[in-house]
Amino acid sequence: MKKKNLLSVVLILVCLLSFDLALVGCKKDDGKKDDPKNVLSRNDLAEWENETEEAELYETYRLSVFSAYDKNGKAYRVTPDVKQSDGEAVRVMNNEFVVDYAGGYKITYSLTDESYSAPEKVVTLKVKNSDEPYVYFEKTRVVYYDDEPCALPAYVCHIDPEVGVSAESLKLEKISGGKRVGIKNIASEMTLSAGNYELAASVTAKNGKTGECVLPFRVRSSNERNAVAAFNDANTTNLYASFWDNSIYAFNAIKATFASDVMRNATVSQGSYCIEVPQTATVATCKVIPEIGEKEFVEAMSKSGAVYSLWLSIEADDGLSRSISVGTKTVDLKNGKWTNVTLTAEEAGYDDIKSFYKALVLTKFGMTVYNSNVSPFKLYFDSAYVSEPIEADFADVSCNLGQSVDLRATNAQNAEFYYELYDGTAENPDSQISESGTLTPRVAGTLRAIAHPVSNRYYSGNLWATVTVKAGNNAFKFANEEYSFAFGKHDRPTALLNASSCENATYRIESTTSENCFTSLNDDKISVYAGEYILYAETALDGTVYSAYAKIIGGNAPSTSGDIENFDDPSSLKNVDVPQSFTYIGDYKGATGVVKFDGARTYEWPGFALKSSLTEVEKLKQNYTADDYVAIRFCVENAPSNFFFFMNVVGAGAYADENYVVDFIGSSAVTITDSEWHVYYIKAKIFFDNIDAFFNASAGENDKVTFRWTNNSLNDAEIYIDWIKMVKASEKV
Amino acid sequence: MKKFITIILTLVSLATIFVACGKPDNSDNSSGTDNSDEVKEILLYDFEDYDKSFQLMRVCGYFGAVNVNKDAKYVKSGKRSALLQPLGPESLGNAQGVTEGNPETCLYIPLSSQKYGFDYTDGNKLAEVRFSIYNAENKNLNLYVSLIMEKKAQRLSPCETFALKPGWNEVFYTPDHSVIAINDDLSQCYGIALNFDNVHSRYLKDAPKLYLDDLSITLVDKPFQTENLVVLKDREVCDFESDWQKYVLMSKVDDRSNAPDMEIIKASDYGLVAPSGSRVLRVTMKPTNLIVGTVYNGFGFTQALIDAVGFGKYGDDDYFAFDVYNASDMPMDFPTVFWNTKENGYKGLNILVNPGDWATARISLGMLDELFGKGERTYRDNPSNIVIQWAEFTGEERVAFFDNFRIEKGATK
């Protein structure tokens, strides 16, 4: 029995050991697919069918299957595997990848737990439009110069490899004046002459579909290496402008746009950049961001006589000039005329060239444009360069009027020049320009010509020549070089051709200053107002255009009937400090010669100050006493409620009789409630007592008399002014 | 005696069976990683114990509300779950420079507790986060899961998105260690962050209802080996053609609500020609209600990218350059600020860009270093974040595109 028991024990142990081994074996093979513990069919799992999806090329595709669920809601973690259709593995980052293979993808989801046997879920990801070549250049912001090989960018084509490509082509053309010239033997690196080009890559798929990309670019002249900003193409943005906006009391940025058809000269420029300064801007700040590197800038500016050179021009509806502060310089920009601003580092306000460059880069160096006229205008920028003076010989020439001259400048470097002949006045924007140097003077006399280097890296300096033009038998000129006229209407001087009158001659008159030209022409009459003017005449004979000019000097308007300002003609507006805010409208509501104030409605206290004519008060004093009055006649249309009209004496010192000084809204202000003419009287004593303070040579800028009224921004009030004059106390109404 | 021997044998056998079979089968929850033979699943939050579950969790940055739920319908196991009513964050992104103490909006689920004696903050060993979540709305909801990489939740790892269908969802979040390691030290992973879409309301009545239960983590013994994803072409800083580049972007804002939306897109989808390749960065800048006058928001690159660029190897004549397209209707100024690791920042350039045109910005590295001064504080010796800024503005959102951040040779400008 003992033996039997022992056997039983051994048998039990053997059985148990076998069972254990089986279990251990079972544990070891737990994950083997060929001996799965659990088998799940596709039907056992929810939403486990294979799918096909579509994605755009370069879309970021996000894996969306993280778990599988069986019918009982039990969740199983899944493992994704992503391969391109050509079998290449895809690195999935954070469950995402970028679709950049046109052949598509195979995304395989399997249960992570290998103890389960389950079919895989396969998502076939197709790329939309992958049967059509998608072609692009690897680089599109290219900068090339004509003195070094241009590394043309390669192109990339995406297309489903299953579709395949049947043809590829690359085309390079130079575009000049609307003409296209094909360039053969295109290499990845090739030297190209300066100009505009177009590179086009085209791919045709075997299914006939095509894809193309085009890259327009410009090869710059090596001379442009000196460009701070050439402003020659829209490819670069170097200009930034902002303005102080009166209406919102803040700085606003101004858009700068490339103007391909506005340039100072087609020989040296291919366009310019323009900013439009709005009416609400009194001050605009402009900054030119340099393209040139620091090393190149410092090297170029270190040359003898080298300057930072920038060309500016304005286009203003009011025809008036604007002032611009650049570094330590203030420059007057005349309407329609290109002005060259040049600066050394010192003139820019910096100790050395490097500091100047740094300020340009960090946009700490700006130009301030003043729009004191409060009228919109366009400001053009062109050819910002580091320029150095060019040395050349430029010989004087002579000819007879009607003949041409050949202007020729030469220098050792064989630099190219173009030529400008001033055959009007030196200020005349109608100078003649020629690339060849062959020009026909339009007037007789001793004229001046200048040779301009074609390259902006040089400036002409004093490269002037004298052009002597003999009158011969074809003289076209005025009898006098200068005419002085009293204020008023006169016969217009006539230019004679060959000492005879010329019926087809045309005339125009311009102010010699930036102010409005009030003197005007009417047939053979000239209405002369105070100031200096140039009278131009032009005519043509045998295909040659001749021009002549003469200076017109106009006398001051006479003071009559105690007038301080009668506003009887447009030139009256020269006597106010904000002429742009007025319109001369002539007769109005029975009054002769009236001006209308219609500007600056947003000012808190709109108004104006008189300028020169108040100096006449000294003369008026001879006929008036302190008990007489200064009076202003005005009317207001559409007056707002509580509309006050008053006179304000601005200035330092206790010079005013406080009974008559209306400082802002005071007791003497008149409230206007109708649209009738009103006369507002002020004792003359205030003027007579303070003439010295107001009107002598040392009177301060702010020592003046202003006429002001309530802010009329709430409606469209219109203020009309007839006159300001002295009135005898006995005549006061 | 016979009975005794039989009992002993039976016990030995059962013990042997138990040892042979090992622990209960949890293999359907295993991470599947090859990194270790040893995987350990830990049920971290079952939401049955208020103190251990709810008291540890934090609601950060106007996340919304978290409450105890006892309605069995929304309980996966046990008797309780967590009711989430998220309002959503102002933005989901990698914001830096945000005012101190202003965390990312999220439900902060800590991976450590001194009180309860656990510490699973070594993200190198975190294979998986698993939890059950019930979407009580009748539409899909997006869930964003990430790891908390800064103790006060001021920085989260890139999130993974899960579309939650109505009803119960089982979420398996497997962090991409290599992606997280681009910017962060995985050994300091403070918690799990849950986020949802912004409902554009600050009232709980507008928030969706979700129920969270049985959050477990799977750990491995052997740390994950990460791969270096930040691989640059010659002279490349960031041209937005590679998948990883979205992870080296960061916003730099005073207020997270001003953080720009950043998206790498195919340029031609927006009618643009990419300066380089086909993809560009699209930045949507947010307006403010009030102009303070001193606030500049921006975006930039993380230290990981700056380190990979290796600014020290470039010379005085080289340029940091990039292309920018201003798609707003007015000129914009993009001051570019360089920070060194000594926390000195200098504006390298104002990038003044007119609307509707690509512009190229170039900054001389030599000149940049002069701003920092000579010596050990220079940028190239201690390069850190580069931030493209813009001044605050009101009105509509503005959009700009950026591309091809690079180092250019001086000779070619």
PDB file of C-alpha atoms in Angstrom, chain A residues 5 9 12-13 16 19-20 23-24 27 37 57-58 60 62 66-67 69 74-77 91-98 112-113 115-116 134 136-141 143 145 220 234-235 237 239-240 253-256 273 289 291-296 354 357-358 361-363, chain B residues 5 9 13 16-17 20-21 27-28 30-32 128 130 158-162 165 169-170 172 174 176 178-179 227 229 243-244 246-247 266 268 273-279 317 319 323 331-333 347-350 352 354-355 357-360 362 364 367 370-371 404 410 413:
ATOM      1  CA  ASN A   5       0.692   5.471  -2.397  1.00  0.00           C
ATOM      2  CA  VAL A   9       2.173  10.635  -5.458  1.00  0.00           C
ATOM      3  CA  ILE A  12       0.245  13.051  -9.476  1.00  0.00           C
ATOM      4  CA  LEU A  13       3.512  15.026  -9.491  1.00  0.00           C
ATOM      5  CA  LEU A  16       1.025  18.222 -12.390  1.00  0.00           C
ATOM      6  CA  PHE A  19       0.242  20.348 -16.757  1.00  0.00           C
ATOM      7  CA  ASP A  20       2.557  23.068 -15.544  1.00  0.00           C
ATOM      8  CA  LEU A  23       0.724  25.985 -19.078  1.00  0.00           C
ATOM      9  CA  VAL A  24       4.216  27.462 -19.276  1.00  0.00           C
ATOM     10  CA  LYS A  27       2.183  31.233 -21.703  1.00  0.00           C
ATOM     11  CA  LYS A  37      -5.787  32.501 -27.892  1.00  0.00           C
ATOM     12  CA  LEU A  57      -1.035  67.161 -51.941  1.00  0.00           C
ATOM     13  CA  TYR A  58       0.875  68.736 -49.027  1.00  0.00           C
ATOM     14  CA  THR A  60      -1.218  67.257 -43.188  1.00  0.00           C
ATOM     15  CA  ARG A  62      -3.950  62.944 -39.266  1.00  0.00           C
ATOM     16  CA  PHE A  66      -6.716  54.744 -32.265  1.00  0.00           C
ATOM     17  CA  SER A  67      -8.819  51.888 -31.027  1.00  0.00           C
ATOM     18  CA  TYR A  69     -14.211  47.988 -30.534  1.00  0.00           C
ATOM     19  CA  LYS A  74     -14.465  46.153 -25.529  1.00  0.00           C
ATOM     20  CA  ALA A  75     -11.676  48.401 -26.798  1.00  0.00           C
ATOM     21  CA  TYR A  76      -8.443  47.254 -28.358  1.00  0.00           C
ATOM     22  CA  ARG A  77      -5.498  49.492 -28.963  1.00  0.00           C
ATOM     23  CA  ARG A  91       7.735  58.525 -40.395  1.00  0.00           C
ATOM     24  CA  VAL A  92       4.551  59.474 -38.635  1.00  0.00           C
ATOM     25  CA  MET A  93       5.041  62.258 -36.117  1.00  0.00           C
ATOM     26  CA  ASN A  94       2.512  62.724 -33.381  1.00  0.00           C
ATOM     27  CA  ASN A  95       0.060  60.714 -35.487  1.00  0.00           C
ATOM     28  CA  GLU A  96       0.434  63.015 -38.469  1.00  0.00           C
ATOM     29  CA  PHE A  97       2.327  63.096 -41.708  1.00  0.00           C
ATOM     30  CA  VAL A  98       2.481  65.431 -44.691  1.00  0.00           C
ATOM     31  CA  THR A 112      -1.512  45.983 -30.946  1.00  0.00           C
ATOM     32  CA  ASP A 113      -2.136  43.033 -28.685  1.00  0.00           C
ATOM     33  CA  SER A 115      -2.676  37.653 -28.367  1.00  0.00           C
ATOM     34  CA  TYR A 116      -5.551  38.522 -30.628  1.00  0.00           C
ATOM     35  CA  TYR A 134       2.047  69.645 -60.145  1.00  0.00           C
ATOM     36  CA  TYR A 136       6.927  74.360 -59.095  1.00  0.00           C
ATOM     37  CA  PHE A 137      10.358  75.918 -58.826  1.00  0.00           C
ATOM     38  CA  GLU A 138      12.300  75.166 -55.683  1.00  0.00           C
ATOM     39  CA  LYS A 139      13.320  78.821 -55.280  1.00  0.00           C
ATOM     40  CA  THR A 140      11.401  81.788 -56.598  1.00  0.00           C
ATOM     41  CA  ARG A 141      12.945  84.786 -54.833  1.00  0.00           C
ATOM     42  CA  VAL A 143      18.545  87.906 -57.149  1.00  0.00           C
ATOM     43  CA  TYR A 145      23.627  90.157 -61.416  1.00  0.00           C
ATOM     44  CA  ARG A 220      20.444  93.310 -62.403  1.00  0.00           C
ATOM     45  CA  ALA A 234       8.356  95.064 -57.553  1.00  0.00           C
ATOM     46  CA  ASN A 235      10.510  92.233 -56.332  1.00  0.00           C
ATOM     47  CA  THR A 237      10.058  96.088 -50.662  1.00  0.00           C
ATOM     48  CA  LEU A 239      10.183 101.484 -48.495  1.00  0.00           C
ATOM     49  CA  TYR A 240       8.078 102.081 -45.467  1.00  0.00           C
ATOM     50  CA  ALA A 253       1.241 103.205 -42.159  1.00  0.00           C
ATOM     51  CA  ILE A 254       1.090 104.140 -45.836  1.00  0.00           C
ATOM     52  CA  LYS A 255       1.206 101.556 -48.567  1.00  0.00           C
ATOM     53  CA  ALA A 256       4.121 101.848 -50.967  1.00  0.00           C
ATOM     54  CA  TYR A 273       7.971 103.480 -55.616  1.00  0.00           C
ATOM     55  CA  ILE A 289      15.565  99.842 -45.919  1.00  0.00           C
ATOM     56  CA  GLU A 291      19.394  95.914 -49.635  1.00  0.00           C
ATOM     57  CA  ILE A 292      23.106  96.507 -49.850  1.00  0.00           C
ATOM     58  CA  GLY A 293      25.204  94.734 -47.249  1.00  0.00           C
ATOM     59  CA  GLU A 294      27.031  96.584 -44.529  1.00  0.00           C
ATOM     60  CA  LYS A 295      30.468  95.747 -45.878  1.00  0.00           C
ATOM     61  CA  GLU A 296      29.601  96.883 -49.391  1.00  0.00           C
ATOM     62  CA  LYS A 354      28.907 102.293 -40.129  1.00  0.00           C
ATOM     63  CA  TYR A 357      24.247 102.069 -42.150  1.00  0.00           C
ATOM     64  CA  LYS A 358      23.143 100.651 -38.836  1.00  0.00           C
ATOM     65  CA  VAL A 361      18.951  98.900 -41.172  1.00  0.00           C
ATOM     66  CA  LEU A 362      17.369  99.483 -37.812  1.00  0.00           C
ATOM     67  CA  THR A 363      15.013 102.003 -39.437  1.00  0.00           C
TER      68      THR A 363
ATOM     69  CA  ILE B   5       0.683  14.870   1.231  1.00  0.00           C
ATOM     70  CA  LEU B   9       1.008  18.545  -3.546  1.00  0.00           C
ATOM     71  CA  SER B  13       0.784  22.443  -7.987  1.00  0.00           C
ATOM     72  CA  THR B  16       3.333  26.246  -9.774  1.00  0.00           C
ATOM     73  CA  ILE B  17       0.351  26.860 -12.007  1.00  0.00           C
ATOM     74  CA  ALA B  20       3.662  29.571 -14.629  1.00  0.00           C
ATOM     75  CA  CYS B  21       0.673  31.603 -15.672  1.00  0.00           C
ATOM     76  CA  SER B  27      -1.894  42.265 -22.539  1.00  0.00           C
ATOM     77  CA  ASP B  28      -4.600  44.047 -24.510  1.00  0.00           C
ATOM     78  CA  SER B  30       0.252  46.735 -23.239  1.00  0.00           C
ATOM     79  CA  SER B  31       2.177  49.449 -25.030  1.00  0.00           C
ATOM     80  CA  GLY B  32       3.482  47.130 -27.672  1.00  0.00           C
ATOM     81  CA  GLU B 128       0.749  54.886 -22.985  1.00  0.00           C
ATOM     82  CA  ARG B 130      -5.439  54.992 -21.455  1.00  0.00           C
ATOM     83  CA  PRO B 158       2.361  68.902 -28.898  1.00  0.00           C
ATOM     84  CA  CYS B 159      -1.114  67.478 -28.533  1.00  0.00           C
ATOM     85  CA  GLU B 160      -2.683  64.486 -30.190  1.00  0.00           C
ATOM     86  CA  THR B 161      -6.235  64.844 -31.355  1.00  0.00           C
ATOM     87  CA  PHE B 162      -8.976  62.286 -30.771  1.00  0.00           C
ATOM     88  CA  LYS B 165     -17.990  59.878 -30.867  1.00  0.00           C
ATOM     89  CA  ASN B 169     -14.753  56.044 -26.079  1.00  0.00           C
ATOM     90  CA  GLU B 170     -11.587  54.246 -25.093  1.00  0.00           C
ATOM     91  CA  PHE B 172      -5.140  55.215 -26.066  1.00  0.00           C
ATOM     92  CA  THR B 174       0.862  57.037 -26.988  1.00  0.00           C
ATOM     93  CA  ASP B 176       5.659  60.488 -29.600  1.00  0.00           C
ATOM     94  CA  SER B 178      10.979  61.977 -30.303  1.00  0.00           C
ATOM     95  CA  VAL B 179       8.609  64.854 -31.059  1.00  0.00           C
ATOM     96  CA  GLU B 227      15.643  60.048 -32.545  1.00  0.00           C
ATOM     97  CA  LEU B 229      14.208  64.886 -35.838  1.00  0.00           C
ATOM     98  CA  ASP B 243       7.138  67.569 -40.955  1.00  0.00           C
ATOM     99  CA  TRP B 244       9.002  68.336 -37.736  1.00  0.00           C
ATOM    100  CA  LYS B 246       5.824  72.780 -36.867  1.00  0.00           C
ATOM    101  CA  TYR B 247       7.217  71.670 -33.520  1.00  0.00           C
ATOM    102  CA  LYS B 266       0.644  74.772 -49.252  1.00  0.00           C
ATOM    103  CA  SER B 268      -0.678  77.696 -53.873  1.00  0.00           C
ATOM    104  CA  VAL B 273       4.120  81.227 -54.961  1.00  0.00           C
ATOM    105  CA  ALA B 274       6.333  79.928 -52.191  1.00  0.00           C
ATOM    106  CA  PRO B 275       9.775  81.527 -52.169  1.00  0.00           C
ATOM    107  CA  SER B 276      11.199  78.107 -51.400  1.00  0.00           C
ATOM    108  CA  GLY B 277       9.610  74.711 -51.982  1.00  0.00           C
ATOM    109  CA  SER B 278       5.861  74.573 -51.815  1.00  0.00           C
ATOM    110  CA  ARG B 279       4.915  75.115 -48.182  1.00  0.00           C
ATOM    111  CA  ASP B 317      29.376  88.737 -43.442  1.00  0.00           C
ATOM    112  CA  TYR B 319      22.960  87.175 -43.018  1.00  0.00           C
ATOM    113  CA  ASP B 323      10.795  86.055 -46.840  1.00  0.00           C
ATOM    114  CA  PRO B 331       1.693  97.921 -44.401  1.00  0.00           C
ATOM    115  CA  MET B 332       2.991  96.084 -41.376  1.00  0.00           C
ATOM    116  CA  ASP B 333       6.122  96.304 -39.334  1.00  0.00           C
ATOM    117  CA  LYS B 347      15.849  94.182 -32.113  1.00  0.00           C
ATOM    118  CA  GLY B 348      17.864  93.163 -35.133  1.00  0.00           C
ATOM    119  CA  LEU B 349      15.654  94.734 -37.731  1.00  0.00           C
ATOM    120  CA  ASN B 350      12.315  96.275 -38.430  1.00  0.00           C
ATOM    121  CA  LEU B 352       8.563  96.808 -43.020  1.00  0.00           C
ATOM    122  CA  ASN B 354       3.797  96.460 -47.790  1.00  0.00           C
ATOM    123  CA  PRO B 355       0.636  94.467 -48.418  1.00  0.00           C
ATOM    124  CA  ASP B 357       3.985  91.394 -51.953  1.00  0.00           C
ATOM    125  CA  TRP B 358       6.760  89.107 -50.792  1.00  0.00           C
ATOM    126  CA  ALA B 359       9.574  90.961 -49.115  1.00  0.00           C
ATOM    127  CA  THR B 360      12.977  89.712 -48.105  1.00  0.00           C
ATOM    128  CA  ARG B 362      18.231  90.312 -44.202  1.00  0.00           C
ATOM    129  CA  SER B 364      23.796  90.968 -40.826  1.00  0.00           C
ATOM    130  CA  MET B 367      25.930  93.854 -37.042  1.00  0.00           C
ATOM    131  CA  GLU B 370      27.537  94.485 -32.299  1.00  0.00           C
ATOM    132  CA  LEU B 371      24.141  95.219 -30.793  1.00  0.00           C
ATOM    133  CA  ASN B 404      12.655  80.224 -46.092  1.00  0.00           C
ATOM    134  CA  GLY B 410      27.357  87.893 -47.449  1.00  0.00           C
ATOM    135  CA  LYS B 413      23.589  89.455 -50.091  1.00  0.00           C
TER     136      LYS B 413
END
